[in-house]
Amino acid sequence: MEEAKASWNTLYQSKEGFECQITLRDDDESSVAERAKKVMISLTKAGAEPVRRFKYQSNNSTKNNGEKANNTDHKNRDKTYFDEEGVRRCNRKLYNGEVCGHPVTEREGKYGSFWSCPNFKNHVA
């Protein structure tokens, strides 16, 4: 079987509580993106919620909605948030205990894309 030129994966939790994965494959990225958009709408209407790997628990009540997260454990915080003007900002803790808050830019690294903060040297490890 030939490898698909474009694919899209997502994990979600069904309204019954099952963790599920769906994979779409197609010949071009725009077709996959269009199908993915339709699938996301369908899953949302069916009561599915997104699931993230790496010990992140999806919970709609903890989304930032333009405010900084008040989670005190910096290892479980989202790394970025959107401010009231729609600017993505760094949500990492600084050595002085404050939240960084600098605007971040998306960059491409060796292991994929990441959010780069100009104040990264002052972040708690």
JSON list of C-alpha atoms in Angstrom, two decimals:
[
{"chain": "A", "resi": 1, "resn": "MET", "atom": "CA", "xyz": [0.00, 0.00, 0.00]},
{"chain": "A", "resi": 2, "resn": "GLU", "atom": "CA", "xyz": [1.32, 3.43, -0.98]},
{"chain": "A", "resi": 3, "resn": "GLU", "atom": "CA", "xyz": [1.97, 6.10, 1.68]},
{"chain": "A", "resi": 4, "resn": "ALA", "atom": "CA", "xyz": [-0.54, 8.97, 1.68]},
{"chain": "A", "resi": 5, "resn": "LYS", "atom": "CA", "xyz": [0.84, 12.32, 0.58]},
{"chain": "A", "resi": 6, "resn": "ALA", "atom": "CA", "xyz": [-1.09, 14.11, 3.35]},
{"chain": "A", "resi": 7, "resn": "SER", "atom": "CA", "xyz": [-2.57, 12.88, 6.62]},
{"chain": "A", "resi": 8, "resn": "TRP", "atom": "CA", "xyz": [-4.23, 14.28, 9.74]},
{"chain": "A", "resi": 9, "resn": "ASN", "atom": "CA", "xyz": [-4.61, 12.65, 13.17]},
{"chain": "A", "resi": 10, "resn": "THR", "atom": "CA", "xyz": [-6.56, 13.68, 16.21]},
{"chain": "A", "resi": 11, "resn": "LEU", "atom": "CA", "xyz": [-7.35, 12.20, 19.58]},
{"chain": "A", "resi": 12, "resn": "TYR", "atom": "CA", "xyz": [-10.68, 12.82, 21.21]},
{"chain": "A", "resi": 13, "resn": "GLN", "atom": "CA", "xyz": [-12.77, 11.55, 24.09]},
{"chain": "A", "resi": 14, "resn": "SER", "atom": "CA", "xyz": [-16.27, 10.42, 23.18]},
{"chain": "A", "resi": 15, "resn": "LYS", "atom": "CA", "xyz": [-19.17, 11.59, 25.32]},
{"chain": "A", "resi": 16, "resn": "GLU", "atom": "CA", "xyz": [-19.24, 8.04, 26.73]},
{"chain": "A", "resi": 17, "resn": "GLY", "atom": "CA", "xyz": [-15.67, 8.53, 27.98]},
{"chain": "A", "resi": 18, "resn": "PHE", "atom": "CA", "xyz": [-13.72, 6.45, 25.44]},
{"chain": "A", "resi": 19, "resn": "GLU", "atom": "CA", "xyz": [-10.40, 7.79, 24.11]},
{"chain": "A", "resi": 20, "resn": "CYS", "atom": "CA", "xyz": [-10.52, 7.57, 20.32]},
{"chain": "A", "resi": 21, "resn": "GLN", "atom": "CA", "xyz": [-8.20, 8.40, 17.43]},
{"chain": "A", "resi": 22, "resn": "ILE", "atom": "CA", "xyz": [-9.19, 9.28, 13.88]},
{"chain": "A", "resi": 23, "resn": "THR", "atom": "CA", "xyz": [-6.81, 9.46, 10.91]},
{"chain": "A", "resi": 24, "resn": "LEU", "atom": "CA", "xyz": [-7.61, 11.05, 7.56]},
{"chain": "A", "resi": 25, "resn": "ARG", "atom": "CA", "xyz": [-5.45, 10.48, 4.49]},
{"chain": "A", "resi": 26, "resn": "ASP", "atom": "CA", "xyz": [-5.59, 12.06, 1.05]},
{"chain": "A", "resi": 27, "resn": "ASP", "atom": "CA", "xyz": [-3.51, 13.08, -1.95]},
{"chain": "A", "resi": 28, "resn": "ASP", "atom": "CA", "xyz": [-3.13, 16.75, -0.99]},
{"chain": "A", "resi": 29, "resn": "GLU", "atom": "CA", "xyz": [-3.10, 18.88, 2.16]},
{"chain": "A", "resi": 30, "resn": "SER", "atom": "CA", "xyz": [-6.04, 21.11, 1.20]},
{"chain": "A", "resi": 31, "resn": "SER", "atom": "CA", "xyz": [-8.33, 18.09, 0.80]},
{"chain": "A", "resi": 32, "resn": "VAL", "atom": "CA", "xyz": [-7.26, 16.71, 4.18]},
{"chain": "A", "resi": 33, "resn": "ALA", "atom": "CA", "xyz": [-7.76, 20.14, 5.81]},
{"chain": "A", "resi": 34, "resn": "GLU", "atom": "CA", "xyz": [-11.27, 20.46, 4.34]},
{"chain": "A", "resi": 35, "resn": "ARG", "atom": "CA", "xyz": [-12.23, 16.97, 5.49]},
{"chain": "A", "resi": 36, "resn": "ALA", "atom": "CA", "xyz": [-10.68, 17.59, 8.93]},
{"chain": "A", "resi": 37, "resn": "LYS", "atom": "CA", "xyz": [-12.77, 20.74, 9.36]},
{"chain": "A", "resi": 38, "resn": "LYS", "atom": "CA", "xyz": [-15.95, 18.74, 8.65]},
{"chain": "A", "resi": 39, "resn": "VAL", "atom": "CA", "xyz": [-14.90, 15.94, 11.00]},
{"chain": "A", "resi": 40, "resn": "MET", "atom": "CA", "xyz": [-14.13, 18.39, 13.83]},
{"chain": "A", "resi": 41, "resn": "ILE", "atom": "CA", "xyz": [-17.60, 19.94, 13.50]},
{"chain": "A", "resi": 42, "resn": "SER", "atom": "CA", "xyz": [-19.19, 16.49, 13.49]},
{"chain": "A", "resi": 43, "resn": "LEU", "atom": "CA", "xyz": [-17.20, 15.32, 16.54]},
{"chain": "A", "resi": 44, "resn": "THR", "atom": "CA", "xyz": [-18.03, 18.50, 18.47]},
{"chain": "A", "resi": 45, "resn": "LYS", "atom": "CA", "xyz": [-21.75, 18.12, 17.72]},
{"chain": "A", "resi": 46, "resn": "ALA", "atom": "CA", "xyz": [-21.55, 14.51, 18.94]},
{"chain": "A", "resi": 47, "resn": "GLY", "atom": "CA", "xyz": [-20.19, 15.67, 22.30]},
{"chain": "A", "resi": 48, "resn": "ALA", "atom": "CA", "xyz": [-16.54, 14.71, 21.75]},
{"chain": "A", "resi": 49, "resn": "GLU", "atom": "CA", "xyz": [-13.77, 16.63, 23.52]},
{"chain": "A", "resi": 50, "resn": "PRO", "atom": "CA", "xyz": [-10.15, 16.96, 22.36]},
{"chain": "A", "resi": 51, "resn": "VAL", "atom": "CA", "xyz": [-7.52, 14.91, 24.17]},
{"chain": "A", "resi": 52, "resn": "ARG", "atom": "CA", "xyz": [-3.85, 15.81, 24.30]},
{"chain": "A", "resi": 53, "resn": "ARG", "atom": "CA", "xyz": [-1.06, 13.41, 25.00]},
{"chain": "A", "resi": 54, "resn": "PHE", "atom": "CA", "xyz": [1.77, 13.95, 27.48]},
{"chain": "A", "resi": 55, "resn": "LYS", "atom": "CA", "xyz": [-0.35, 14.05, 30.67]},
{"chain": "A", "resi": 56, "resn": "TYR", "atom": "CA", "xyz": [-2.47, 17.04, 29.59]},
{"chain": "A", "resi": 57, "resn": "GLN", "atom": "CA", "xyz": [-6.11, 16.78, 30.67]},
{"chain": "A", "resi": 58, "resn": "SER", "atom": "CA", "xyz": [-8.59, 18.50, 28.39]},
{"chain": "A", "resi": 59, "resn": "ASN", "atom": "CA", "xyz": [-11.17, 20.45, 30.38]},
{"chain": "A", "resi": 60, "resn": "ASN", "atom": "CA", "xyz": [-13.29, 23.21, 28.82]},
{"chain": "A", "resi": 61, "resn": "SER", "atom": "CA", "xyz": [-13.61, 25.03, 32.16]},
{"chain": "A", "resi": 62, "resn": "THR", "atom": "CA", "xyz": [-9.84, 25.67, 32.28]},
{"chain": "A", "resi": 63, "resn": "LYS", "atom": "CA", "xyz": [-9.41, 27.30, 28.88]},
{"chain": "A", "resi": 64, "resn": "ASN", "atom": "CA", "xyz": [-7.75, 30.68, 29.14]},
{"chain": "A", "resi": 65, "resn": "ASN", "atom": "CA", "xyz": [-10.37, 32.81, 27.31]},
{"chain": "A", "resi": 66, "resn": "GLY", "atom": "CA", "xyz": [-7.95, 35.73, 27.16]},
{"chain": "A", "resi": 67, "resn": "GLU", "atom": "CA", "xyz": [-6.76, 35.53, 30.74]},
{"chain": "A", "resi": 68, "resn": "LYS", "atom": "CA", "xyz": [-3.60, 34.18, 32.27]},
{"chain": "A", "resi": 69, "resn": "ALA", "atom": "CA", "xyz": [-3.90, 30.75, 33.83]},
{"chain": "A", "resi": 70, "resn": "ASN", "atom": "CA", "xyz": [-3.95, 30.78, 37.62]},
{"chain": "A", "resi": 71, "resn": "ASN", "atom": "CA", "xyz": [-2.53, 27.28, 37.90]},
{"chain": "A", "resi": 72, "resn": "THR", "atom": "CA", "xyz": [0.26, 27.44, 40.49]},
{"chain": "A", "resi": 73, "resn": "ASP", "atom": "CA", "xyz": [2.12, 24.37, 39.21]},
{"chain": "A", "resi": 74, "resn": "HIS", "atom": "CA", "xyz": [4.17, 25.75, 36.29]},
{"chain": "A", "resi": 75, "resn": "LYS", "atom": "CA", "xyz": [4.77, 22.30, 34.80]},
{"chain": "A", "resi": 76, "resn": "ASN", "atom": "CA", "xyz": [1.01, 21.78, 34.14]},
{"chain": "A", "resi": 77, "resn": "ARG", "atom": "CA", "xyz": [0.34, 25.27, 32.73]},
{"chain": "A", "resi": 78, "resn": "ASP", "atom": "CA", "xyz": [-0.30, 26.00, 29.07]},
{"chain": "A", "resi": 79, "resn": "LYS", "atom": "CA", "xyz": [2.90, 27.51, 27.70]},
{"chain": "A", "resi": 80, "resn": "THR", "atom": "CA", "xyz": [1.07, 30.34, 25.91]},
{"chain": "A", "resi": 81, "resn": "TYR", "atom": "CA", "xyz": [-2.20, 32.25, 26.17]},
{"chain": "A", "resi": 82, "resn": "PHE", "atom": "CA", "xyz": [-4.09, 34.88, 24.18]},
{"chain": "A", "resi": 83, "resn": "ASP", "atom": "CA", "xyz": [-4.50, 38.32, 25.72]},
{"chain": "A", "resi": 84, "resn": "GLU", "atom": "CA", "xyz": [-7.63, 40.46, 25.34]},
{"chain": "A", "resi": 85, "resn": "GLU", "atom": "CA", "xyz": [-6.30, 41.86, 22.05]},
{"chain": "A", "resi": 86, "resn": "GLY", "atom": "CA", "xyz": [-5.74, 38.38, 20.57]},
{"chain": "A", "resi": 87, "resn": "VAL", "atom": "CA", "xyz": [-1.94, 38.43, 20.89]},
{"chain": "A", "resi": 88, "resn": "ARG", "atom": "CA", "xyz": [-0.36, 35.09, 21.85]},
{"chain": "A", "resi": 89, "resn": "ARG", "atom": "CA", "xyz": [1.84, 35.59, 24.91]},
{"chain": "A", "resi": 90, "resn": "CYS", "atom": "CA", "xyz": [4.25, 33.51, 26.97]},
{"chain": "A", "resi": 91, "resn": "ASN", "atom": "CA", "xyz": [2.66, 31.94, 30.06]},
{"chain": "A", "resi": 92, "resn": "ARG", "atom": "CA", "xyz": [5.90, 30.58, 31.56]},
{"chain": "A", "resi": 93, "resn": "LYS", "atom": "CA", "xyz": [6.97, 31.39, 35.12]},
{"chain": "A", "resi": 94, "resn": "LEU", "atom": "CA", "xyz": [9.98, 33.64, 35.69]},
{"chain": "A", "resi": 95, "resn": "TYR", "atom": "CA", "xyz": [12.57, 33.27, 38.43]},
{"chain": "A", "resi": 96, "resn": "ASN", "atom": "CA", "xyz": [10.92, 36.13, 40.33]},
{"chain": "A", "resi": 97, "resn": "GLY", "atom": "CA", "xyz": [7.61, 34.18, 40.44]},
{"chain": "A", "resi": 98, "resn": "GLU", "atom": "CA", "xyz": [5.73, 36.32, 37.90]},
{"chain": "A", "resi": 99, "resn": "VAL", "atom": "CA", "xyz": [4.28, 35.15, 34.59]},
{"chain": "A", "resi": 100, "resn": "CYS", "atom": "CA", "xyz": [6.44, 36.20, 31.61]},
{"chain": "A", "resi": 101, "resn": "GLY", "atom": "CA", "xyz": [3.71, 37.72, 29.38]},
{"chain": "A", "resi": 102, "resn": "HIS", "atom": "CA", "xyz": [6.02, 38.58, 26.43]},
{"chain": "A", "resi": 103, "resn": "PRO", "atom": "CA", "xyz": [4.57, 38.15, 22.90]},
{"chain": "A", "resi": 104, "resn": "VAL", "atom": "CA", "xyz": [5.76, 34.90, 21.32]},
{"chain": "A", "resi": 105, "resn": "THR", "atom": "CA", "xyz": [6.42, 33.89, 17.71]},
{"chain": "A", "resi": 106, "resn": "GLU", "atom": "CA", "xyz": [6.04, 30.47, 16.14]},
{"chain": "A", "resi": 107, "resn": "ARG", "atom": "CA", "xyz": [9.34, 29.04, 14.93]},
{"chain": "A", "resi": 108, "resn": "GLU", "atom": "CA", "xyz": [10.43, 25.81, 13.30]},
{"chain": "A", "resi": 109, "resn": "GLY", "atom": "CA", "xyz": [12.97, 23.72, 15.17]},
{"chain": "A", "resi": 110, "resn": "LYS", "atom": "CA", "xyz": [14.71, 20.39, 14.79]},
{"chain": "A", "resi": 111, "resn": "TYR", "atom": "CA", "xyz": [11.73, 18.54, 16.31]},
{"chain": "A", "resi": 112, "resn": "GLY", "atom": "CA", "xyz": [8.93, 20.65, 14.80]},
{"chain": "A", "resi": 113, "resn": "SER", "atom": "CA", "xyz": [7.32, 24.00, 15.45]},
{"chain": "A", "resi": 114, "resn": "PHE", "atom": "CA", "xyz": [7.42, 25.73, 18.83]},
{"chain": "A", "resi": 115, "resn": "TRP", "atom": "CA", "xyz": [6.58, 29.09, 20.43]},
{"chain": "A", "resi": 116, "resn": "SER", "atom": "CA", "xyz": [9.67, 31.24, 20.92]},
{"chain": "A", "resi": 117, "resn": "CYS", "atom": "CA", "xyz": [9.81, 33.84, 23.70]},
{"chain": "A", "resi": 118, "resn": "PRO", "atom": "CA", "xyz": [12.41, 36.64, 23.62]},
{"chain": "A", "resi": 119, "resn": "ASN", "atom": "CA", "xyz": [12.62, 36.43, 27.44]},
{"chain": "A", "resi": 120, "resn": "PHE", "atom": "CA", "xyz": [13.41, 32.68, 27.55]},
{"chain": "A", "resi": 121, "resn": "LYS", "atom": "CA", "xyz": [16.61, 33.13, 29.58]},
{"chain": "A", "resi": 122, "resn": "ASN", "atom": "CA", "xyz": [14.58, 34.30, 32.59]},
{"chain": "A", "resi": 123, "resn": "HIS", "atom": "CA", "xyz": [12.14, 31.34, 32.53]},
{"chain": "A", "resi": 124, "resn": "VAL", "atom": "CA", "xyz": [12.18, 28.82, 35.38]},
{"chain": "A", "resi": 125, "resn": "ALA", "atom": "CA", "xyz": [13.52, 25.54, 33.97]}
]
